[in-house]
Structures are given as structure tokens and as C-alpha cells.
Amino acid sequence: SLHSCTFEDSNMDLIGSSGGAGTASMHFSQSSSETDVVDIHLCALTGLLASDTTTYDRFNITTGEHLSRLAGDKEKSDITGFVINHATKRPQFVTYDSDKPTTELLSEQGKGESNYTCPGEDDLLADDLEYIESYFASSMVYSIISCTCGNDTYVIYAEADRGQQKCEGSPGGYFLFKRSSSDETVRANDTQDSSFQTERKIEFIFP
């Protein structure tokens, strides 16, 4: 059964629950094993789950049993943000900030049980992150601010210590990432070969 405690006793201040912080996260869902679960961004100070940084963990609602650590394991940074998948209404990217801001695909741990991405999306999203990382390379750090309902367009903020050509001379700015896919049929030697083509691009939008 569910238990309750007062907000003051829940230690929520440690996970950025102040207004506009955006890192307090608790999601109820049913896993593939038909067990009701809750995924919580927390900071466990003692016990088997103790960690120096915040983590994102899955619990069985009925028994309170810890099922898996979805994010934050062996990290040198608190979880500093989530990017929501609007189809599943749950986080799909998680961000950290140790030496520099980094973004990871949330469903890498507990794969198949995560409920965070739609079927077949993980590979696309992993390739998206690789493309974005290579675009900004080592000269700029970036963070994904939000994504569209179609999950193929992201708003990204990137910055550096000095003015950048990508930002038209500014040290930072907002970018729009877009992914499009299409079927392409190639005819060669009287045979047809259909292939699925994915195109990605990033454009500077502000300032």
C-alpha cells in the first residue's frame, strides 16, 4: 500500500523542487509485468540506495520494493534536468552537469521496462544525441530544452566562453534540431532497392 509523509519530511528540497527548477519528478505507470510502479527522482542519504548524488529509481507501489535504478548510477553529478517525451508523458532524456553538461537517453537502464520511449525509438534518439554532440563538438556545451509532440524536433541551448560563428558572433544561443525520414527507392540493374533514409539538421534561431 502507499504510504504518505509531509512535504517537510520528504527531503524534496534536495531534488530541486523549488519553483521553476524542473527537476522534481515522480511518474506512476504499469510495467510490462503488470506491476504498478512509481519512478522517483530522489536523494537517498542512507541504506542500500545511498548515493552522493540524486538518482532516478523505480519502486513497486504495492510492496515498496526497489526494482531498478534508471538513471544517476555512478555519476559525479546530480541529475539536473529531464526532457519529456510528449507521447509517453515521461522523461526520455536525462541531463547531468559535472565537468560540463551532458545528456543521456534515459531508457538505457531497465530497457524494455522503462515505458519512456515508443517502440523502436531508442536507436533514433541515440543517433540524435550523437549527431547533436558532433555538431557542437568540443567548442560549445549544449542542453536540450524541449521537444515537440512528434518527437522529431528539439529546442537546444548551446554556449561557449567566447563568441561563436555558429551563433553569429554571440557566445550562446538557441538552435532548432529537426529529424525527417522517408522511404527512398533506388533502381539499379533492373532491380529496385527500398531504403529508409533519415536526415538530421540543426539551425540557429536566436538571438
PDB file of C-alpha atoms in Angstrom:
ATOM      1  CA  SER A   1       0.000   0.000   0.000  1.00  0.00           C
ATOM      2  CA  LEU A   2       1.056   3.595  -0.478  1.00  0.00           C
ATOM      3  CA  HIS A   3       2.461   5.493   2.471  1.00  0.00           C
ATOM      4  CA  SER A   4       2.493   9.229   2.927  1.00  0.00           C
ATOM      5  CA  CYS A   5       4.602  11.817   4.711  1.00  0.00           C
ATOM      6  CA  THR A   6       4.592  15.577   4.980  1.00  0.00           C
ATOM      7  CA  PHE A   7       6.388  17.649   2.361  1.00  0.00           C
ATOM      8  CA  GLU A   8       8.861  18.862   5.009  1.00  0.00           C
ATOM      9  CA  ASP A   9       9.844  15.264   5.805  1.00  0.00           C
ATOM     10  CA  SER A  10      10.163  14.141   2.178  1.00  0.00           C
ATOM     11  CA  ASN A  11      13.595  15.744   1.632  1.00  0.00           C
ATOM     12  CA  MET A  12      12.317  17.155  -1.682  1.00  0.00           C
ATOM     13  CA  ASP A  13      14.492  20.274  -1.386  1.00  0.00           C
ATOM     14  CA  LEU A  14      17.467  18.134  -2.382  1.00  0.00           C
ATOM     15  CA  ILE A  15      15.990  17.385  -5.799  1.00  0.00           C
ATOM     16  CA  GLY A  16      15.234  20.917  -6.853  1.00  0.00           C
ATOM     17  CA  SER A  17      11.536  21.161  -6.063  1.00  0.00           C
ATOM     18  CA  SER A  18      11.633  24.927  -5.749  1.00  0.00           C
ATOM     19  CA  GLY A  19       9.532  26.913  -8.198  1.00  0.00           C
ATOM     20  CA  GLY A  20      10.688  26.577 -11.791  1.00  0.00           C
ATOM     21  CA  ALA A  21      13.582  24.218 -11.027  1.00  0.00           C
ATOM     22  CA  GLY A  22      12.011  21.467 -13.106  1.00  0.00           C
ATOM     23  CA  THR A  23      13.845  18.507 -11.588  1.00  0.00           C
ATOM     24  CA  ALA A  24      11.233  17.187  -9.158  1.00  0.00           C
ATOM     25  CA  SER A  25       9.880  14.109 -10.939  1.00  0.00           C
ATOM     26  CA  MET A  26       7.528  11.287  -9.924  1.00  0.00           C
ATOM     27  CA  HIS A  27       5.817   9.081 -12.519  1.00  0.00           C
ATOM     28  CA  PHE A  28       3.309   6.309 -11.915  1.00  0.00           C
ATOM     29  CA  SER A  29       2.981   3.592 -14.534  1.00  0.00           C
ATOM     30  CA  GLN A  30       2.371  -0.069 -15.162  1.00  0.00           C
ATOM     31  CA  SER A  31       5.410  -2.072 -16.190  1.00  0.00           C
ATOM     32  CA  SER A  32       5.349  -4.908 -18.718  1.00  0.00           C
ATOM     33  CA  SER A  33       4.971  -7.380 -15.837  1.00  0.00           C
ATOM     34  CA  GLU A  34       1.672  -5.671 -14.927  1.00  0.00           C
ATOM     35  CA  THR A  35       3.099  -4.463 -11.637  1.00  0.00           C
ATOM     36  CA  ASP A  36       2.180  -0.934 -10.613  1.00  0.00           C
ATOM     37  CA  VAL A  37       5.381   1.052 -10.254  1.00  0.00           C
ATOM     38  CA  VAL A  38       6.496   4.568  -9.461  1.00  0.00           C
ATOM     39  CA  ASP A  39       9.682   6.217 -10.718  1.00  0.00           C
ATOM     40  CA  ILE A  40      11.087   8.918  -8.435  1.00  0.00           C
ATOM     41  CA  HIS A  41      13.936  11.428  -8.636  1.00  0.00           C
ATOM     42  CA  LEU A  42      15.373  11.240  -5.147  1.00  0.00           C
ATOM     43  CA  CYS A  43      18.405  11.614  -2.938  1.00  0.00           C
ATOM     44  CA  ALA A  44      18.849   8.629  -0.632  1.00  0.00           C
ATOM     45  CA  LEU A  45      21.150   9.567   2.230  1.00  0.00           C
ATOM     46  CA  THR A  46      21.288   6.176   3.984  1.00  0.00           C
ATOM     47  CA  GLY A  47      20.646   2.499   3.341  1.00  0.00           C
ATOM     48  CA  LEU A  48      21.266   0.330   0.283  1.00  0.00           C
ATOM     49  CA  LEU A  49      20.261   3.126  -2.098  1.00  0.00           C
ATOM     50  CA  ALA A  50      22.571   5.730  -0.535  1.00  0.00           C
ATOM     51  CA  SER A  51      24.258   7.956  -3.091  1.00  0.00           C
ATOM     52  CA  ASP A  52      26.270  11.165  -3.050  1.00  0.00           C
ATOM     53  CA  THR A  53      24.144  12.429  -5.945  1.00  0.00           C
ATOM     54  CA  THR A  54      20.478  12.371  -6.863  1.00  0.00           C
ATOM     55  CA  THR A  55      19.177   9.323  -8.741  1.00  0.00           C
ATOM     56  CA  TYR A  56      16.067   8.203 -10.621  1.00  0.00           C
ATOM     57  CA  ASP A  57      14.734   4.942  -9.187  1.00  0.00           C
ATOM     58  CA  ARG A  58      11.823   2.561  -9.785  1.00  0.00           C
ATOM     59  CA  PHE A  59       9.772   1.094  -6.922  1.00  0.00           C
ATOM     60  CA  ASN A  60       6.938  -1.405  -6.662  1.00  0.00           C
ATOM     61  CA  ILE A  61       3.992   0.599  -5.360  1.00  0.00           C
ATOM     62  CA  THR A  62       2.372  -2.308  -3.513  1.00  0.00           C
ATOM     63  CA  THR A  63       5.425  -3.646  -1.676  1.00  0.00           C
ATOM     64  CA  GLY A  64       7.758  -0.648  -1.726  1.00  0.00           C
ATOM     65  CA  GLU A  65      10.488  -2.883  -3.190  1.00  0.00           C
ATOM     66  CA  HIS A  66      13.245  -1.145  -5.123  1.00  0.00           C
ATOM     67  CA  LEU A  67      13.214  -2.554  -8.667  1.00  0.00           C
ATOM     68  CA  SER A  68      15.923  -0.698 -10.567  1.00  0.00           C
ATOM     69  CA  ARG A  69      17.980   2.471 -10.829  1.00  0.00           C
ATOM     70  CA  LEU A  70      17.009   4.122 -14.100  1.00  0.00           C
ATOM     71  CA  ALA A  71      19.499   6.996 -14.033  1.00  0.00           C
ATOM     72  CA  GLY A  72      22.190   8.556 -11.891  1.00  0.00           C
ATOM     73  CA  ASP A  73      24.133   5.391 -11.103  1.00  0.00           C
ATOM     74  CA  LYS A  74      27.871   6.014 -10.620  1.00  0.00           C
ATOM     75  CA  GLU A  75      27.581   9.642 -11.696  1.00  0.00           C
ATOM     76  CA  LYS A  76      29.650  12.534 -10.374  1.00  0.00           C
ATOM     77  CA  SER A  77      26.722  14.939 -10.678  1.00  0.00           C
ATOM     78  CA  ASP A  78      23.165  15.334  -9.539  1.00  0.00           C
ATOM     79  CA  ILE A  79      20.524  14.852 -12.199  1.00  0.00           C
ATOM     80  CA  THR A  80      19.987  18.430 -13.341  1.00  0.00           C
ATOM     81  CA  GLY A  81      17.043  18.014 -15.689  1.00  0.00           C
ATOM     82  CA  PHE A  82      14.669  15.855 -17.710  1.00  0.00           C
ATOM     83  CA  VAL A  83      13.300  16.202 -21.240  1.00  0.00           C
ATOM     84  CA  ILE A  84       9.745  14.883 -21.578  1.00  0.00           C
ATOM     85  CA  ASN A  85       8.526  12.567 -24.346  1.00  0.00           C
ATOM     86  CA  HIS A  86       5.084  14.013 -25.128  1.00  0.00           C
ATOM     87  CA  ALA A  87       3.761  10.675 -26.425  1.00  0.00           C
ATOM     88  CA  THR A  88       4.526   8.740 -23.229  1.00  0.00           C
ATOM     89  CA  LYS A  89       4.294  11.806 -20.927  1.00  0.00           C
ATOM     90  CA  ARG A  90       7.520  10.671 -19.244  1.00  0.00           C
ATOM     91  CA  PRO A  91      11.169  11.731 -19.371  1.00  0.00           C
ATOM     92  CA  GLN A  92      13.206  10.400 -22.282  1.00  0.00           C
ATOM     93  CA  PHE A  93      16.469  12.325 -21.784  1.00  0.00           C
ATOM     94  CA  VAL A  94      18.244  13.000 -18.515  1.00  0.00           C
ATOM     95  CA  THR A  95      20.919  15.651 -18.015  1.00  0.00           C
ATOM     96  CA  TYR A  96      23.921  15.918 -15.705  1.00  0.00           C
ATOM     97  CA  ASP A  97      26.441  18.673 -15.038  1.00  0.00           C
ATOM     98  CA  SER A  98      29.861  17.579 -13.787  1.00  0.00           C
ATOM     99  CA  ASP A  99      32.778  18.851 -15.881  1.00  0.00           C
ATOM    100  CA  LYS A 100      30.239  20.029 -18.466  1.00  0.00           C
ATOM    101  CA  PRO A 101      26.507  19.487 -19.131  1.00  0.00           C
ATOM    102  CA  THR A 102      25.826  16.054 -20.622  1.00  0.00           C
ATOM    103  CA  THR A 103      22.619  14.473 -21.924  1.00  0.00           C
ATOM    104  CA  GLU A 104      21.823  10.746 -21.941  1.00  0.00           C
ATOM    105  CA  LEU A 105      18.974   8.568 -23.152  1.00  0.00           C
ATOM    106  CA  LEU A 106      17.026   7.556 -20.060  1.00  0.00           C
ATOM    107  CA  SER A 107      15.888   4.094 -21.183  1.00  0.00           C
ATOM    108  CA  GLU A 108      19.366   2.551 -21.332  1.00  0.00           C
ATOM    109  CA  GLN A 109      18.827   1.015 -17.904  1.00  0.00           C
ATOM    110  CA  GLY A 110      15.751  -1.115 -17.317  1.00  0.00           C
ATOM    111  CA  LYS A 111      15.350  -1.404 -21.090  1.00  0.00           C
ATOM    112  CA  GLY A 112      12.009  -2.911 -22.067  1.00  0.00           C
ATOM    113  CA  GLU A 113      10.541  -1.898 -18.714  1.00  0.00           C
ATOM    114  CA  SER A 114      11.164   1.826 -18.920  1.00  0.00           C
ATOM    115  CA  ASN A 115       7.920   2.958 -20.621  1.00  0.00           C
ATOM    116  CA  TYR A 116       9.756   6.154 -21.557  1.00  0.00           C
ATOM    117  CA  THR A 117      10.022   5.874 -25.323  1.00  0.00           C
ATOM    118  CA  CYS A 118       7.751   4.491 -28.004  1.00  0.00           C
ATOM    119  CA  PRO A 119       8.696   1.129 -29.591  1.00  0.00           C
ATOM    120  CA  GLY A 120      11.643   1.446 -31.970  1.00  0.00           C
ATOM    121  CA  GLU A 121      12.578   4.974 -30.870  1.00  0.00           C
ATOM    122  CA  ASP A 122      15.657   4.233 -28.773  1.00  0.00           C
ATOM    123  CA  ASP A 123      18.036   3.853 -31.732  1.00  0.00           C
ATOM    124  CA  LEU A 124      16.709   7.026 -33.370  1.00  0.00           C
ATOM    125  CA  LEU A 125      17.127   9.030 -30.172  1.00  0.00           C
ATOM    126  CA  ALA A 126      20.629   7.670 -29.560  1.00  0.00           C
ATOM    127  CA  ASP A 127      21.602   8.723 -33.092  1.00  0.00           C
ATOM    128  CA  ASP A 128      20.026  12.142 -32.467  1.00  0.00           C
ATOM    129  CA  LEU A 129      22.259  12.674 -29.444  1.00  0.00           C
ATOM    130  CA  GLU A 130      25.341  11.548 -31.368  1.00  0.00           C
ATOM    131  CA  TYR A 131      24.532  13.997 -34.174  1.00  0.00           C
ATOM    132  CA  ILE A 132      23.958  16.893 -31.753  1.00  0.00           C
ATOM    133  CA  GLU A 133      27.157  16.106 -29.839  1.00  0.00           C
ATOM    134  CA  SER A 134      29.231  16.068 -33.028  1.00  0.00           C
ATOM    135  CA  TYR A 135      27.624  19.307 -34.272  1.00  0.00           C
ATOM    136  CA  PHE A 136      28.666  21.300 -31.213  1.00  0.00           C
ATOM    137  CA  ALA A 137      31.873  19.278 -30.760  1.00  0.00           C
ATOM    138  CA  SER A 138      34.236  20.457 -28.034  1.00  0.00           C
ATOM    139  CA  SER A 139      33.779  24.204 -28.610  1.00  0.00           C
ATOM    140  CA  MET A 140      30.299  24.503 -27.063  1.00  0.00           C
ATOM    141  CA  VAL A 141      28.205  22.834 -24.384  1.00  0.00           C
ATOM    142  CA  TYR A 142      24.525  22.231 -25.009  1.00  0.00           C
ATOM    143  CA  SER A 143      21.303  21.212 -23.319  1.00  0.00           C
ATOM    144  CA  ILE A 144      18.027  20.059 -24.873  1.00  0.00           C
ATOM    145  CA  ILE A 145      15.289  22.363 -23.617  1.00  0.00           C
ATOM    146  CA  SER A 146      12.181  20.684 -25.036  1.00  0.00           C
ATOM    147  CA  CYS A 147      10.847  18.539 -27.864  1.00  0.00           C
ATOM    148  CA  THR A 148       7.692  18.543 -29.984  1.00  0.00           C
ATOM    149  CA  CYS A 149       4.804  16.064 -29.795  1.00  0.00           C
ATOM    150  CA  GLY A 150       6.178  14.357 -32.912  1.00  0.00           C
ATOM    151  CA  ASN A 151       9.470  13.853 -31.044  1.00  0.00           C
ATOM    152  CA  ASP A 152      11.448  14.833 -34.136  1.00  0.00           C
ATOM    153  CA  THR A 153      12.192  18.482 -33.326  1.00  0.00           C
ATOM    154  CA  TYR A 154      14.136  19.759 -30.306  1.00  0.00           C
ATOM    155  CA  VAL A 155      14.902  23.223 -28.981  1.00  0.00           C
ATOM    156  CA  ILE A 156      18.550  23.323 -27.888  1.00  0.00           C
ATOM    157  CA  TYR A 157      20.518  25.935 -25.977  1.00  0.00           C
ATOM    158  CA  ALA A 158      24.292  25.967 -26.546  1.00  0.00           C
ATOM    159  CA  GLU A 159      27.000  28.264 -25.240  1.00  0.00           C
ATOM    160  CA  ALA A 160      30.739  28.847 -25.059  1.00  0.00           C
ATOM    161  CA  ASP A 161      33.185  31.167 -23.290  1.00  0.00           C
ATOM    162  CA  ARG A 162      33.537  33.404 -26.350  1.00  0.00           C
ATOM    163  CA  GLY A 163      31.647  34.385 -29.462  1.00  0.00           C
ATOM    164  CA  GLN A 164      30.913  31.550 -31.873  1.00  0.00           C
ATOM    165  CA  GLN A 165      30.402  31.525 -35.618  1.00  0.00           C
ATOM    166  CA  LYS A 166      27.502  29.105 -35.109  1.00  0.00           C
ATOM    167  CA  CYS A 167      25.822  31.818 -33.002  1.00  0.00           C
ATOM    168  CA  GLU A 168      26.642  34.623 -35.422  1.00  0.00           C
ATOM    169  CA  GLY A 169      29.241  36.032 -33.033  1.00  0.00           C
ATOM    170  CA  SER A 170      27.330  35.577 -29.765  1.00  0.00           C
ATOM    171  CA  PRO A 171      28.732  33.259 -27.059  1.00  0.00           C
ATOM    172  CA  GLY A 172      25.434  31.374 -26.838  1.00  0.00           C
ATOM    173  CA  GLY A 173      22.064  30.933 -28.444  1.00  0.00           C
ATOM    174  CA  TYR A 174      19.086  28.733 -29.245  1.00  0.00           C
ATOM    175  CA  PHE A 175      19.056  26.151 -32.018  1.00  0.00           C
ATOM    176  CA  LEU A 176      16.392  24.011 -33.663  1.00  0.00           C
ATOM    177  CA  PHE A 177      17.159  20.345 -34.337  1.00  0.00           C
ATOM    178  CA  LYS A 178      14.964  18.580 -36.918  1.00  0.00           C
ATOM    179  CA  ARG A 179      14.836  14.930 -37.983  1.00  0.00           C
ATOM    180  CA  SER A 180      12.955  13.755 -41.058  1.00  0.00           C
ATOM    181  CA  SER A 181      12.615  10.264 -42.506  1.00  0.00           C
ATOM    182  CA  SER A 182      11.471   8.967 -45.872  1.00  0.00           C
ATOM    183  CA  ASP A 183      11.411   5.826 -47.978  1.00  0.00           C
ATOM    184  CA  GLU A 184      13.756   6.011 -50.940  1.00  0.00           C
ATOM    185  CA  THR A 185      13.659   3.575 -53.855  1.00  0.00           C
ATOM    186  CA  VAL A 186      16.839   3.106 -55.862  1.00  0.00           C
ATOM    187  CA  ARG A 187      16.766   1.388 -59.266  1.00  0.00           C
ATOM    188  CA  ALA A 188      19.958  -0.337 -60.424  1.00  0.00           C
ATOM    189  CA  ASN A 189      20.497  -3.183 -62.879  1.00  0.00           C
ATOM    190  CA  ASP A 190      16.742  -3.609 -63.370  1.00  0.00           C
ATOM    191  CA  THR A 191      16.186  -4.165 -59.632  1.00  0.00           C
ATOM    192  CA  GLN A 192      14.597  -1.934 -57.019  1.00  0.00           C
ATOM    193  CA  ASP A 193      16.062  -1.436 -53.580  1.00  0.00           C
ATOM    194  CA  SER A 194      13.969   0.392 -50.983  1.00  0.00           C
ATOM    195  CA  SER A 195      15.788   2.006 -48.082  1.00  0.00           C
ATOM    196  CA  PHE A 196      14.718   4.132 -45.149  1.00  0.00           C
ATOM    197  CA  GLN A 197      16.514   7.477 -45.168  1.00  0.00           C
ATOM    198  CA  THR A 198      16.873   9.658 -42.080  1.00  0.00           C
ATOM    199  CA  GLU A 199      18.046  13.258 -42.372  1.00  0.00           C
ATOM    200  CA  ARG A 200      19.054  15.475 -39.464  1.00  0.00           C
ATOM    201  CA  LYS A 201      19.874  19.176 -39.387  1.00  0.00           C
ATOM    202  CA  ILE A 202      20.421  21.954 -36.844  1.00  0.00           C
ATOM    203  CA  GLU A 203      19.753  25.645 -37.435  1.00  0.00           C
ATOM    204  CA  PHE A 204      20.457  28.725 -35.333  1.00  0.00           C
ATOM    205  CA  ILE A 205      17.264  30.576 -34.356  1.00  0.00           C
ATOM    206  CA  PHE A 206      18.061  33.140 -31.612  1.00  0.00           C
ATOM    207  CA  PRO A 207      19.431  35.716 -30.925  1.00  0.00           C
TER     208      PRO A 207
END
